[in-house]
């Protein structure tokens, strides 16, 4: 419920202009039945946001660029600008954030709404944060982000030192228990109801709750939060991926774009939530989170920093675990087949893809496995259409760049377990597709042509003045499927024959051949 005030609020402006806190507001009123809206920023806001009093205020507010504070999120890459929370707040959206930077200043932002007899006020207050320490050293007016005591600071440093030693020296069998202990220590110190870790899959399409600590009397949800698709919580996925932090003080006030998230939080009885990204080699791999069930919580900068620090320790532990399993798997592969080591150096120098020798060796191995285990195996061949004309028009360096671009797209598209892309010769590529039915292999090959079409890579006219379709670079392809009487060379030969048919039948197409 917004406060009610008698008389007009307009008289406040002179007082607000003297406040040491930056204030921006929009006033809505009706004059003779015609609605109007005016904007105001006090002198502190002008100084903090570098506003020019001689220029229209609204356009300056719209042009402000807000960025997530990497000191809080731990993200290594420079973040992109986000939608202005000031404009959102002045439009009626509830804003309460302590993780942003504007005009090179870390700030806390809070929105409010007020009613007068003839006006509605949408206001925003902004206060500088001290991004170096665990506390807001600036203003006594914001009690939720008041300075953290020295005793708490030292206590948390002891926790970080303890957990750092514990997690760094964890043996594989102890890692899950030690991560759970770290969540317990964080949850208890921050006085929250639940602490947890979620990890994303390789393509960031799903997330899974891998570790959870809950306070006494709080229900656990780890078992039913497995492999959640990003389509189920799209607003959250976008926020955590783009900003590295997701802080909600009151889940009942989530905007309409987060309707799915609001429903999920209600299902889990979550009233406030804070999530901070986990990173491995500058790549977002998941997030660490805190929930409040019994009451609302206004998350401070200190909460975000503490969560991030414990998250970094946990991310390092998870990374070590993954490295261990990777090394273990590599060791098993080396013991099973010495060719795996040679495979590391059998790469094409221009594209970094497997070369023809490596592809043939791997195909022979996979073919033997397919015969033995009775699973399907296909080979697709692709060739860049009118590549000679492209070279003649633009030169060899441009031709090499095109080959690299097609190689990158092929590697991006054919990345499932067991698939192998190679530069077979010149502008020709080969792809091994195990464990797929023949129709599936053909469909994935057709899908690659569509992916290339979407790139819109321009192809010049040939010397004979022929026009390439839509003036875009295209490829032709051929697909052949294993018959149990074939060898690897036969399978490659059949795929090349299909490629030849595709060229003869008009190019920019895929021809298929399934052996009986």
Coordinates of N, CA and C in Angstrom, one line a residue, residues 199-431:
X199 N 24.1 -26.4 -11.1 CA 25.0 -26.4 -12.2 C 24.3 -26.5 -13.5
X200 N 24.8 -25.8 -14.5 CA 24.2 -25.8 -15.8 C 24.7 -27.0 -16.6
X201 N 24.0 -27.5 -17.6 CA 24.5 -28.4 -18.6 C 25.5 -27.7 -19.5
X202 N 26.1 -28.4 -20.4 CA 27.1 -27.8 -21.3 C 26.6 -26.7 -22.1
X203 N 25.4 -26.8 -22.6 CA 24.8 -25.7 -23.5 C 23.9 -24.7 -22.8
X204 N 23.9 -24.8 -21.4 CA 23.1 -23.8 -20.6 C 21.6 -24.0 -21.0
X205 N 21.2 -25.2 -21.3 CA 19.8 -25.4 -21.6 C 19.0 -25.9 -20.4
X206 N 19.7 -26.5 -19.4 CA 19.1 -27.0 -18.2 C 19.9 -26.7 -17.0
X207 N 19.3 -26.8 -15.8 CA 20.1 -26.6 -14.6 C 19.7 -27.7 -13.6
X208 N 20.6 -28.1 -12.7 CA 20.3 -29.2 -11.8 C 20.8 -28.8 -10.4
X209 N 20.0 -29.0 -9.4 CA 20.3 -28.7 -8.0 C 21.2 -29.9 -7.5
X210 N 22.5 -29.6 -7.3 CA 23.5 -30.7 -7.0 C 23.8 -30.7 -5.5
X211 N 23.7 -29.6 -4.8 CA 24.0 -29.6 -3.3 C 23.0 -28.7 -2.7
X212 N 22.6 -29.0 -1.4 CA 21.6 -28.2 -0.7 C 21.8 -28.3 0.8
X213 N 21.7 -27.2 1.5 CA 21.6 -27.2 3.0 C 20.3 -26.5 3.3
X214 N 19.6 -27.0 4.3 CA 18.4 -26.3 4.7 C 18.4 -26.2 6.3
X215 N 17.9 -25.1 6.8 CA 17.8 -24.9 8.2 C 16.8 -25.8 8.8
X216 N 16.8 -25.8 10.1 CA 15.8 -26.7 10.9 C 14.4 -26.2 10.5
X217 N 13.6 -27.2 10.2 CA 12.2 -26.9 9.9 C 11.9 -26.5 8.5
X218 N 12.9 -26.4 7.7 CA 12.7 -25.9 6.3 C 12.7 -27.1 5.3
X219 N 11.8 -27.1 4.4 CA 11.7 -28.3 3.5 C 12.8 -28.2 2.4
X220 N 13.2 -29.4 2.0 CA 14.2 -29.6 1.0 C 13.5 -29.8 -0.4
X221 N 14.1 -29.2 -1.4 CA 13.6 -29.4 -2.8 C 14.6 -29.9 -3.8
X222 N 15.7 -30.4 -3.3 CA 16.8 -30.8 -4.2 C 16.3 -32.0 -5.1
X223 N 15.5 -32.9 -4.6 CA 15.1 -34.0 -5.4 C 14.2 -33.7 -6.6
X224 N 13.4 -32.6 -6.5 CA 12.5 -32.2 -7.6 C 13.0 -31.1 -8.4
X225 N 14.3 -30.7 -8.2 CA 14.9 -29.6 -9.0 C 16.1 -30.1 -9.8
X226 N 15.8 -31.1 -10.6 CA 16.8 -31.8 -11.5 C 16.5 -31.5 -12.9
X227 N 17.5 -31.1 -13.7 CA 17.4 -30.9 -15.1 C 16.2 -30.0 -15.5
X228 N 16.2 -28.9 -14.8 CA 15.1 -27.9 -15.1 C 15.4 -27.2 -16.4
X229 N 14.6 -27.2 -17.4 CA 14.9 -26.5 -18.7 C 14.8 -25.0 -18.5
X230 N 15.6 -24.3 -19.4 CA 15.6 -22.9 -19.3 C 14.3 -22.2 -19.7
X231 N 13.5 -23.0 -20.4 CA 12.2 -22.5 -20.8 C 11.2 -22.5 -19.7
X232 N 11.5 -23.2 -18.6 CA 10.7 -23.2 -17.4 C 10.9 -22.0 -16.5
X233 N 12.1 -21.4 -16.6 CA 12.4 -20.2 -15.8 C 13.2 -19.3 -16.7
X234 N 12.6 -18.8 -17.8 CA 13.4 -18.0 -18.8 C 13.9 -16.7 -18.3
X235 N 13.1 -16.0 -17.5 CA 13.6 -14.7 -16.9 C 14.8 -14.8 -16.0
X236 N 14.7 -15.8 -15.2 CA 15.9 -16.1 -14.3 C 17.1 -16.5 -15.1
X237 N 17.0 -17.3 -16.0 CA 18.1 -17.7 -16.8 C 18.8 -16.5 -17.5
X238 N 18.0 -15.6 -18.0 CA 18.5 -14.5 -18.7 C 19.3 -13.6 -17.7
X239 N 18.7 -13.4 -16.5 CA 19.3 -12.5 -15.5 C 20.6 -13.0 -15.0
X240 N 20.6 -14.3 -14.7 CA 21.9 -14.9 -14.1 C 23.0 -15.0 -15.2
X241 N 22.6 -15.2 -16.4 CA 23.6 -15.4 -17.5 C 24.2 -14.0 -17.9
X242 N 23.3 -13.0 -17.9 CA 23.8 -11.7 -18.4 C 24.4 -10.8 -17.3
X243 N 23.9 -11.0 -16.1 CA 24.3 -10.1 -15.0 C 25.1 -10.8 -13.9
X244 N 25.0 -12.1 -13.8 CA 25.8 -12.9 -12.8 C 25.2 -12.8 -11.4
X245 N 24.1 -12.1 -11.2 CA 23.5 -12.0 -9.9 C 22.0 -11.9 -10.1
X246 N 21.2 -12.5 -9.1 CA 19.8 -12.4 -9.2 C 19.3 -12.2 -7.7
X247 N 18.9 -11.0 -7.4 CA 18.5 -10.7 -6.0 C 17.1 -10.2 -6.0
X248 N 16.2 -10.9 -5.2 CA 14.8 -10.5 -5.1 C 14.5 -10.4 -3.6
X249 N 14.0 -9.2 -3.3 CA 13.7 -8.9 -1.9 C 12.3 -9.5 -1.5
X250 N 11.4 -9.3 -2.5 CA 10.0 -9.8 -2.2 C 9.5 -10.5 -3.5
X251 N 9.4 -11.8 -3.5 CA 9.0 -12.6 -4.7 C 7.6 -12.3 -5.1
X252 N 6.8 -11.8 -4.2 CA 5.4 -11.5 -4.6 C 5.3 -10.2 -5.5
X253 N 6.4 -9.5 -5.6 CA 6.4 -8.3 -6.4 C 7.3 -8.4 -7.7
X254 N 7.5 -9.7 -8.0 CA 8.2 -9.9 -9.3 C 7.4 -9.4 -10.5
X255 N 8.0 -8.7 -11.5 CA 7.2 -8.2 -12.6 C 6.6 -9.3 -13.4
X256 N 5.7 -8.9 -14.3 CA 5.0 -9.9 -15.2 C 5.9 -10.8 -16.0
X257 N 7.1 -10.2 -16.4 CA 8.0 -11.0 -17.3 C 8.6 -12.2 -16.5
X258 N 8.5 -12.1 -15.1 CA 8.9 -13.2 -14.3 C 7.8 -14.0 -13.7
X259 N 6.7 -14.1 -14.4 CA 5.5 -14.8 -13.9 C 5.8 -16.3 -13.6
X260 N 6.6 -17.0 -14.5 CA 6.9 -18.4 -14.2 C 7.8 -18.5 -13.0
X261 N 8.7 -17.6 -12.8 CA 9.6 -17.7 -11.7 C 8.8 -17.4 -10.4
X262 N 7.8 -16.5 -10.5 CA 7.0 -16.1 -9.3 C 6.2 -17.4 -8.9
X263 N 5.6 -18.1 -9.8 CA 4.9 -19.3 -9.5 C 5.7 -20.3 -8.8
X264 N 7.0 -20.5 -9.4 CA 7.9 -21.5 -8.8 C 8.3 -21.1 -7.3
X265 N 8.6 -19.8 -7.1 CA 8.9 -19.4 -5.8 C 7.8 -19.6 -4.8
X266 N 6.6 -19.4 -5.3 CA 5.4 -19.6 -4.4 C 5.3 -21.1 -4.1
X267 N 5.5 -21.9 -5.0 CA 5.5 -23.4 -4.8 C 6.5 -23.8 -3.8
X268 N 7.6 -23.2 -3.7 CA 8.7 -23.6 -2.8 C 8.6 -22.7 -1.5
X269 N 7.6 -21.8 -1.4 CA 7.4 -20.9 -0.2 C 8.6 -20.0 -0.1
X270 N 9.2 -19.6 -1.1 CA 10.4 -18.7 -1.1 C 9.9 -17.2 -1.1
X271 N 10.3 -16.4 -0.1 CA 9.9 -15.0 0.0 C 10.9 -14.1 -0.5
X272 N 12.2 -14.5 -0.3 CA 13.3 -13.7 -0.9 C 14.4 -14.7 -1.3
X273 N 15.1 -14.3 -2.4 CA 16.1 -15.2 -2.9 C 17.3 -14.4 -3.5
X274 N 18.5 -14.9 -3.3 CA 19.7 -14.4 -3.9 C 20.6 -15.4 -4.5
X275 N 20.9 -15.2 -5.8 CA 21.7 -16.2 -6.5 C 22.9 -15.4 -7.2
X276 N 24.1 -16.0 -7.1 CA 25.3 -15.5 -7.6 C 26.0 -16.5 -8.5
X277 N 26.5 -16.1 -9.7 CA 27.0 -17.0 -10.7 C 28.3 -17.7 -10.2
X278 N 28.5 -19.0 -10.6 CA 29.7 -19.7 -10.4 C 30.4 -19.8 -11.8
X279 N 31.7 -19.5 -11.8 CA 32.5 -19.4 -13.0 C 33.7 -20.4 -13.0
X280 N 33.9 -21.0 -14.1 CA 35.1 -21.9 -14.3 C 35.8 -21.5 -15.6
X281 N 37.0 -21.0 -15.4 CA 37.8 -20.5 -16.6 C 37.0 -19.5 -17.4
X282 N 36.4 -18.5 -16.6 CA 35.7 -17.4 -17.2 C 34.3 -17.8 -17.8
X283 N 33.9 -19.1 -17.6 CA 32.7 -19.6 -18.2 C 31.7 -19.8 -17.1
X284 N 30.4 -19.3 -17.2 CA 29.4 -19.5 -16.2 C 29.0 -21.0 -16.2
X285 N 29.2 -21.7 -15.1 CA 28.8 -23.1 -15.0 C 27.6 -23.4 -14.1
X286 N 27.2 -22.4 -13.3 CA 26.1 -22.6 -12.4 C 25.9 -21.4 -11.5
X287 N 25.3 -21.6 -10.4 CA 25.2 -20.5 -9.4 C 25.0 -21.1 -8.0
X288 N 25.3 -20.2 -7.0 CA 25.1 -20.5 -5.6 C 24.0 -19.6 -5.1
X289 N 23.1 -20.1 -4.3 CA 21.9 -19.3 -3.9 C 21.6 -19.4 -2.4
X290 N 20.9 -18.4 -2.0 CA 20.3 -18.3 -0.6 C 18.8 -18.0 -0.7
X291 N 18.0 -18.7 0.1 CA 16.6 -18.4 0.2 C 16.1 -18.0 1.6
X292 N 15.1 -17.2 1.6 CA 14.4 -16.9 2.9 C 13.0 -17.4 2.7
X293 N 12.5 -18.2 3.7 CA 11.2 -18.8 3.7 C 10.3 -18.1 4.8
X294 N 10.9 -17.9 5.9 CA 10.1 -17.4 7.1 C 9.8 -15.9 7.0
X295 N 10.6 -15.2 6.3 CA 10.4 -13.7 6.2 C 11.1 -13.2 4.9
X296 N 10.8 -11.9 4.6 CA 11.4 -11.3 3.5 C 12.8 -10.8 3.9
X297 N 13.8 -10.7 3.0 CA 15.1 -10.3 3.3 C 15.6 -9.3 2.2
X298 N 16.1 -8.2 2.7 CA 16.6 -7.2 1.8 C 18.1 -7.4 1.7
X299 N 18.5 -8.0 0.5 CA 19.9 -8.5 0.4 C 20.9 -7.3 0.3
X300 N 21.9 -7.3 1.1 CA 22.9 -6.2 1.1 C 24.1 -6.6 0.2
X301 N 24.9 -5.6 0.0 CA 26.1 -5.8 -0.8 C 27.0 -6.8 -0.1
X302 N 27.0 -6.8 1.3 CA 27.8 -7.8 2.0 C 27.3 -9.2 1.7
X303 N 26.0 -9.4 1.7 CA 25.4 -10.7 1.4 C 25.9 -11.2 0.0
X304 N 25.9 -10.3 -1.0 CA 26.3 -10.7 -2.3 C 27.8 -11.1 -2.3
X305 N 28.6 -10.3 -1.6 CA 30.0 -10.6 -1.6 C 30.3 -11.9 -0.9
X306 N 29.7 -12.1 0.2 CA 30.0 -13.3 1.0 C 29.6 -14.5 0.1
X307 N 28.4 -14.5 -0.5 CA 27.9 -15.6 -1.3 C 28.9 -15.8 -2.5
X308 N 29.4 -14.7 -3.1 CA 30.3 -14.9 -4.2 C 31.6 -15.6 -3.7
X309 N 32.2 -15.1 -2.5 CA 33.4 -15.7 -2.1 C 33.3 -17.2 -1.8
X310 N 32.2 -17.6 -1.1 CA 32.1 -19.0 -0.9 C 31.8 -19.7 -2.2
X311 N 31.1 -19.1 -3.1 CA 30.8 -19.7 -4.4 C 32.1 -19.9 -5.2
X312 N 33.1 -19.0 -5.1 CA 34.4 -19.2 -5.8 C 35.1 -20.4 -5.2
X313 N 35.1 -20.6 -3.9 CA 35.7 -21.8 -3.3 C 35.0 -23.1 -3.8
X314 N 33.7 -23.0 -3.8 CA 33.0 -24.2 -4.3 C 33.2 -24.5 -5.8
X315 N 33.3 -23.4 -6.6 CA 33.5 -23.6 -8.0 C 34.9 -24.2 -8.3
X316 N 35.9 -23.8 -7.5 CA 37.2 -24.3 -7.6 C 37.2 -25.8 -7.3
X317 N 36.5 -26.2 -6.3 CA 36.4 -27.6 -5.9 C 35.7 -28.4 -7.0
X318 N 34.6 -27.9 -7.5 CA 33.9 -28.5 -8.6 C 34.8 -28.7 -9.8
X319 N 35.6 -27.6 -10.1 CA 36.5 -27.7 -11.3 C 37.6 -28.8 -11.0
X320 N 38.1 -28.9 -9.8 CA 39.1 -29.9 -9.5 C 38.5 -31.3 -9.7
X321 N 37.2 -31.4 -9.3 CA 36.5 -32.7 -9.4 C 36.4 -33.1 -10.9
X322 N 36.0 -32.1 -11.7 CA 35.9 -32.3 -13.1 C 37.2 -32.7 -13.8
X323 N 38.3 -31.9 -13.4 CA 39.6 -32.2 -13.9 C 40.0 -33.7 -13.6
X324 N 39.7 -34.1 -12.3 CA 40.0 -35.4 -11.9 C 39.3 -36.5 -12.8
X325 N 38.0 -36.3 -13.0 CA 37.3 -37.2 -13.8 C 37.8 -37.2 -15.3
X326 N 38.2 -36.0 -15.8 CA 38.7 -35.8 -17.1 C 40.0 -36.6 -17.3
X327 N 40.9 -36.4 -16.3 CA 42.1 -37.1 -16.3 C 41.9 -38.6 -16.2
X328 N 41.0 -39.0 -15.3 CA 40.7 -40.5 -15.2 C 40.2 -41.0 -16.5
X329 N 39.3 -40.3 -17.1 CA 38.8 -40.8 -18.4 C 39.8 -40.8 -19.5
X330 N 40.7 -39.8 -19.5 CA 41.8 -39.8 -20.5 C 42.7 -41.0 -20.3
X331 N 43.0 -41.2 -19.0 CA 43.9 -42.4 -18.7 C 43.3 -43.7 -19.2
X332 N 42.0 -43.9 -18.9 CA 41.4 -45.1 -19.4 C 41.4 -45.2 -20.9
X333 N 41.2 -44.1 -21.6 CA 41.2 -44.1 -23.0 C 42.6 -44.4 -23.6
X334 N 43.6 -43.8 -22.9 CA 45.0 -44.1 -23.3 C 45.4 -45.6 -23.1
X335 N 44.9 -46.1 -22.0 CA 45.2 -47.5 -21.7 C 44.5 -48.4 -22.7
X336 N 43.3 -48.0 -23.1 CA 42.5 -48.9 -24.0 C 43.0 -48.8 -25.5
X337 N 43.5 -47.6 -25.8 CA 43.9 -47.4 -27.2 C 44.9 -46.3 -27.3
X338 N 46.2 -46.7 -27.7 CA 47.3 -45.7 -27.8 C 47.1 -44.7 -28.9
X339 N 46.1 -45.0 -29.8 CA 45.9 -44.0 -30.9 C 45.3 -42.7 -30.4
X340 N 44.8 -42.7 -29.2 CA 44.2 -41.5 -28.7 C 45.2 -40.4 -28.5
X341 N 46.5 -40.7 -28.2 CA 47.5 -39.8 -28.0 C 47.9 -39.2 -29.4
X342 N 48.0 -40.0 -30.4 CA 48.4 -39.5 -31.7 C 47.3 -38.6 -32.3
X343 N 46.0 -38.8 -31.8 CA 44.9 -38.1 -32.3 C 45.0 -36.6 -31.9
X344 N 45.7 -36.3 -30.8 CA 45.9 -34.9 -30.4 C 46.7 -34.1 -31.3
X345 N 47.6 -34.7 -32.1 CA 48.4 -33.9 -33.0 C 48.0 -34.0 -34.5
X346 N 47.0 -34.9 -34.7 CA 46.5 -35.0 -36.1 C 45.4 -34.0 -36.4
X347 N 45.8 -32.8 -36.5 CA 44.9 -31.7 -36.7 C 45.3 -30.9 -38.0
X348 N 44.2 -30.3 -38.6 CA 44.5 -29.5 -39.8 C 45.0 -28.1 -39.3
X349 N 46.0 -27.7 -39.9 CA 46.7 -26.4 -39.5 C 45.9 -25.2 -39.7
X350 N 45.0 -25.1 -40.7 CA 44.2 -23.9 -41.0 C 43.0 -23.8 -40.1
X351 N 42.3 -24.9 -39.9 CA 41.0 -24.9 -39.2 C 41.1 -25.4 -37.8
X352 N 42.1 -26.2 -37.4 CA 42.1 -26.8 -36.1 C 41.3 -28.1 -36.0
X353 N 40.6 -28.4 -37.1 CA 39.8 -29.7 -37.1 C 40.7 -30.9 -37.3
X354 N 40.1 -32.1 -37.1 CA 40.8 -33.3 -37.4 C 41.2 -33.3 -38.9
X355 N 42.3 -33.9 -39.2 CA 42.7 -34.0 -40.6 C 42.2 -35.3 -41.2
X356 N 42.5 -35.6 -42.4 CA 41.9 -36.7 -43.1 C 42.4 -38.0 -42.5
X357 N 43.7 -38.1 -42.1 CA 44.2 -39.3 -41.5 C 43.6 -39.6 -40.2
X358 N 43.4 -38.6 -39.4 CA 42.7 -38.9 -38.1 C 41.3 -39.3 -38.3
X359 N 40.6 -38.7 -39.2 CA 39.2 -39.0 -39.5 C 39.1 -40.5 -40.0
X360 N 40.0 -40.9 -40.9 CA 39.9 -42.2 -41.4 C 40.2 -43.2 -40.3
X361 N 41.2 -43.0 -39.4 CA 41.5 -43.9 -38.3 C 40.3 -44.0 -37.4
X362 N 39.7 -42.8 -37.0 CA 38.6 -42.9 -36.1 C 37.4 -43.6 -36.7
X363 N 37.2 -43.3 -38.0 CA 36.0 -44.0 -38.7 C 36.2 -45.5 -38.7
X364 N 37.4 -46.0 -38.9 CA 37.6 -47.4 -38.9 C 37.3 -48.0 -37.5
X365 N 37.7 -47.3 -36.4 CA 37.5 -47.8 -35.1 C 36.0 -47.7 -34.8
X366 N 35.3 -46.6 -35.2 CA 33.9 -46.5 -34.9 C 33.1 -47.5 -35.7
X367 N 33.5 -47.8 -37.0 CA 32.8 -48.8 -37.8 C 32.9 -50.2 -37.2
X368 N 34.1 -50.5 -36.7 CA 34.2 -51.8 -36.0 C 33.3 -51.9 -34.8
X369 N 33.2 -50.8 -34.0 CA 32.4 -50.8 -32.8 C 30.9 -50.9 -33.2
X370 N 30.5 -50.2 -34.3 CA 29.2 -50.2 -34.8 C 28.7 -51.6 -35.2
X371 N 29.6 -52.3 -35.9 CA 29.3 -53.7 -36.3 C 29.2 -54.6 -35.1
X372 N 30.1 -54.4 -34.1 CA 30.1 -55.3 -32.9 C 28.9 -55.0 -32.1
X373 N 28.5 -53.7 -31.9 CA 27.4 -53.4 -31.0 C 26.1 -53.1 -31.7
X374 N 26.2 -53.3 -33.1 CA 25.0 -53.2 -33.9 C 24.3 -51.8 -33.7
X375 N 25.1 -50.8 -33.8 CA 24.5 -49.4 -33.8 C 24.7 -48.8 -35.1
X376 N 24.0 -47.7 -35.5 CA 24.1 -47.1 -36.8 C 25.2 -46.1 -36.9
X377 N 25.7 -45.9 -38.1 CA 26.8 -45.0 -38.3 C 26.6 -44.4 -39.7
X378 N 26.8 -43.1 -39.8 CA 26.7 -42.4 -41.1 C 27.9 -41.4 -41.2
X379 N 28.2 -41.1 -42.5 CA 29.2 -40.1 -42.8 C 28.6 -39.1 -43.7
X380 N 28.8 -37.8 -43.4 CA 28.3 -36.7 -44.3 C 29.5 -36.0 -44.9
X381 N 29.5 -35.7 -46.1 CA 30.5 -34.9 -46.8 C 29.9 -33.6 -47.2
X382 N 30.7 -32.5 -47.0 CA 30.2 -31.1 -47.4 C 31.3 -30.4 -48.2
X383 N 30.9 -29.7 -49.2 CA 31.9 -29.0 -50.1 C 31.3 -27.6 -50.4
X384 N 32.2 -26.5 -50.2 CA 31.7 -25.2 -50.5 C 31.5 -25.0 -52.0
X385 N 30.3 -24.5 -52.3 CA 29.9 -24.3 -53.7 C 30.7 -23.0 -54.3
X386 N 31.1 -23.2 -55.5 CA 31.7 -22.1 -56.3 C 32.9 -21.5 -55.5
X387 N 33.7 -22.3 -54.8 CA 34.8 -21.8 -54.0 C 35.9 -21.2 -54.9
X388 N 36.1 -21.8 -56.0 CA 37.2 -21.2 -56.9 C 36.8 -19.8 -57.3
X389 N 35.6 -19.5 -57.6 CA 35.1 -18.2 -58.0 C 35.3 -17.2 -56.8
X390 N 35.0 -17.7 -55.6 CA 35.2 -16.9 -54.4 C 36.7 -16.5 -54.2
X391 N 37.6 -17.5 -54.4 CA 39.0 -17.2 -54.3 C 39.5 -16.2 -55.4
X392 N 39.0 -16.4 -56.6 CA 39.4 -15.6 -57.7 C 39.0 -14.1 -57.5
X393 N 37.8 -13.9 -56.9 CA 37.2 -12.6 -56.7 C 37.9 -11.9 -55.5
X394 N 38.0 -12.6 -54.4 CA 38.4 -12.0 -53.2 C 39.8 -12.3 -52.7
X395 N 40.5 -13.3 -53.4 CA 41.8 -13.6 -53.0 C 41.9 -14.8 -52.0
X396 N 43.1 -15.4 -52.0 CA 43.4 -16.6 -51.2 C 43.1 -16.3 -49.7
X397 N 43.6 -15.2 -49.1 CA 43.3 -15.0 -47.7 C 41.9 -15.0 -47.3
X398 N 41.0 -14.4 -48.2 CA 39.6 -14.4 -48.0 C 39.0 -15.9 -48.1
X399 N 39.6 -16.6 -49.1 CA 39.2 -18.0 -49.2 C 39.5 -18.8 -47.9
X400 N 40.7 -18.6 -47.4 CA 41.1 -19.3 -46.2 C 40.2 -18.9 -45.0
X401 N 39.8 -17.6 -45.0 CA 38.9 -17.2 -43.9 C 37.5 -17.8 -44.0
X402 N 37.1 -18.0 -45.3 CA 35.8 -18.7 -45.5 C 35.9 -20.1 -45.1
X403 N 37.0 -20.8 -45.4 CA 37.1 -22.2 -44.9 C 37.1 -22.3 -43.4
X404 N 37.8 -21.3 -42.8 CA 37.8 -21.3 -41.3 C 36.4 -21.1 -40.8
X405 N 35.6 -20.2 -41.4 CA 34.2 -19.9 -41.0 C 33.3 -21.1 -41.1
X406 N 33.4 -21.8 -42.2 CA 32.6 -23.0 -42.4 C 33.0 -24.1 -41.4
X407 N 34.3 -24.2 -41.2 CA 34.8 -25.2 -40.2 C 34.2 -24.9 -38.8
X408 N 34.2 -23.6 -38.5 CA 33.7 -23.3 -37.1 C 32.2 -23.6 -37.0
X409 N 31.5 -23.3 -38.1 CA 30.0 -23.6 -38.1 C 29.8 -25.1 -38.0
X410 N 30.6 -25.9 -38.7 CA 30.4 -27.3 -38.7 C 30.7 -27.9 -37.3
X411 N 31.8 -27.3 -36.7 CA 32.1 -27.8 -35.3 C 31.1 -27.4 -34.3
X412 N 30.5 -26.2 -34.5 CA 29.4 -25.7 -33.7 C 28.2 -26.6 -33.8
X413 N 27.9 -27.0 -35.0 CA 26.6 -27.7 -35.3 C 26.7 -29.2 -34.9
X414 N 27.9 -29.8 -35.3 CA 28.1 -31.2 -35.0 C 29.0 -31.4 -33.8
X415 N 28.4 -31.3 -32.6 CA 29.1 -31.3 -31.4 C 28.7 -32.4 -30.4
X416 N 27.8 -33.3 -30.8 CA 27.3 -34.3 -29.9 C 28.4 -35.3 -29.6
X417 N 28.2 -36.1 -28.6 CA 29.2 -37.1 -28.2 C 29.4 -38.0 -29.3
X418 N 30.7 -38.2 -29.6 CA 31.1 -39.2 -30.6 C 31.2 -38.6 -32.0
X419 N 30.6 -37.4 -32.3 CA 30.7 -36.8 -33.6 C 32.1 -36.2 -33.9
X420 N 32.5 -36.3 -35.1 CA 33.9 -35.8 -35.4 C 33.8 -35.1 -36.8
X421 N 34.3 -33.9 -36.8 CA 34.4 -33.0 -38.0 C 35.8 -33.0 -38.4
X422 N 36.0 -33.1 -39.7 CA 37.4 -33.0 -40.3 C 37.4 -32.2 -41.5
X423 N 38.6 -31.6 -41.8 CA 38.8 -31.0 -43.1 C 39.4 -32.0 -43.9
X424 N 38.6 -32.5 -44.9 CA 39.0 -33.7 -45.7 C 40.0 -33.3 -46.7
X425 N 39.7 -32.2 -47.4 CA 40.7 -31.8 -48.5 C 40.2 -30.4 -49.0
X426 N 41.1 -29.4 -49.0 CA 40.8 -28.1 -49.5 C 39.5 -27.5 -48.9
X427 N 38.5 -27.3 -49.7 CA 37.2 -26.8 -49.2 C 36.2 -27.9 -48.8
X428 N 36.7 -29.1 -48.7 CA 35.8 -30.3 -48.5 C 35.9 -30.7 -47.0
X429 N 34.8 -31.0 -46.4 CA 34.7 -31.5 -45.0 C 34.0 -32.8 -44.9
X430 N 34.4 -33.6 -43.9 CA 33.7 -34.8 -43.6 C 33.2 -34.8 -42.1
X431 N 32.1 -35.5 -41.9 CA 31.6 -35.5 -40.5 C 31.2 -37.0 -40.2

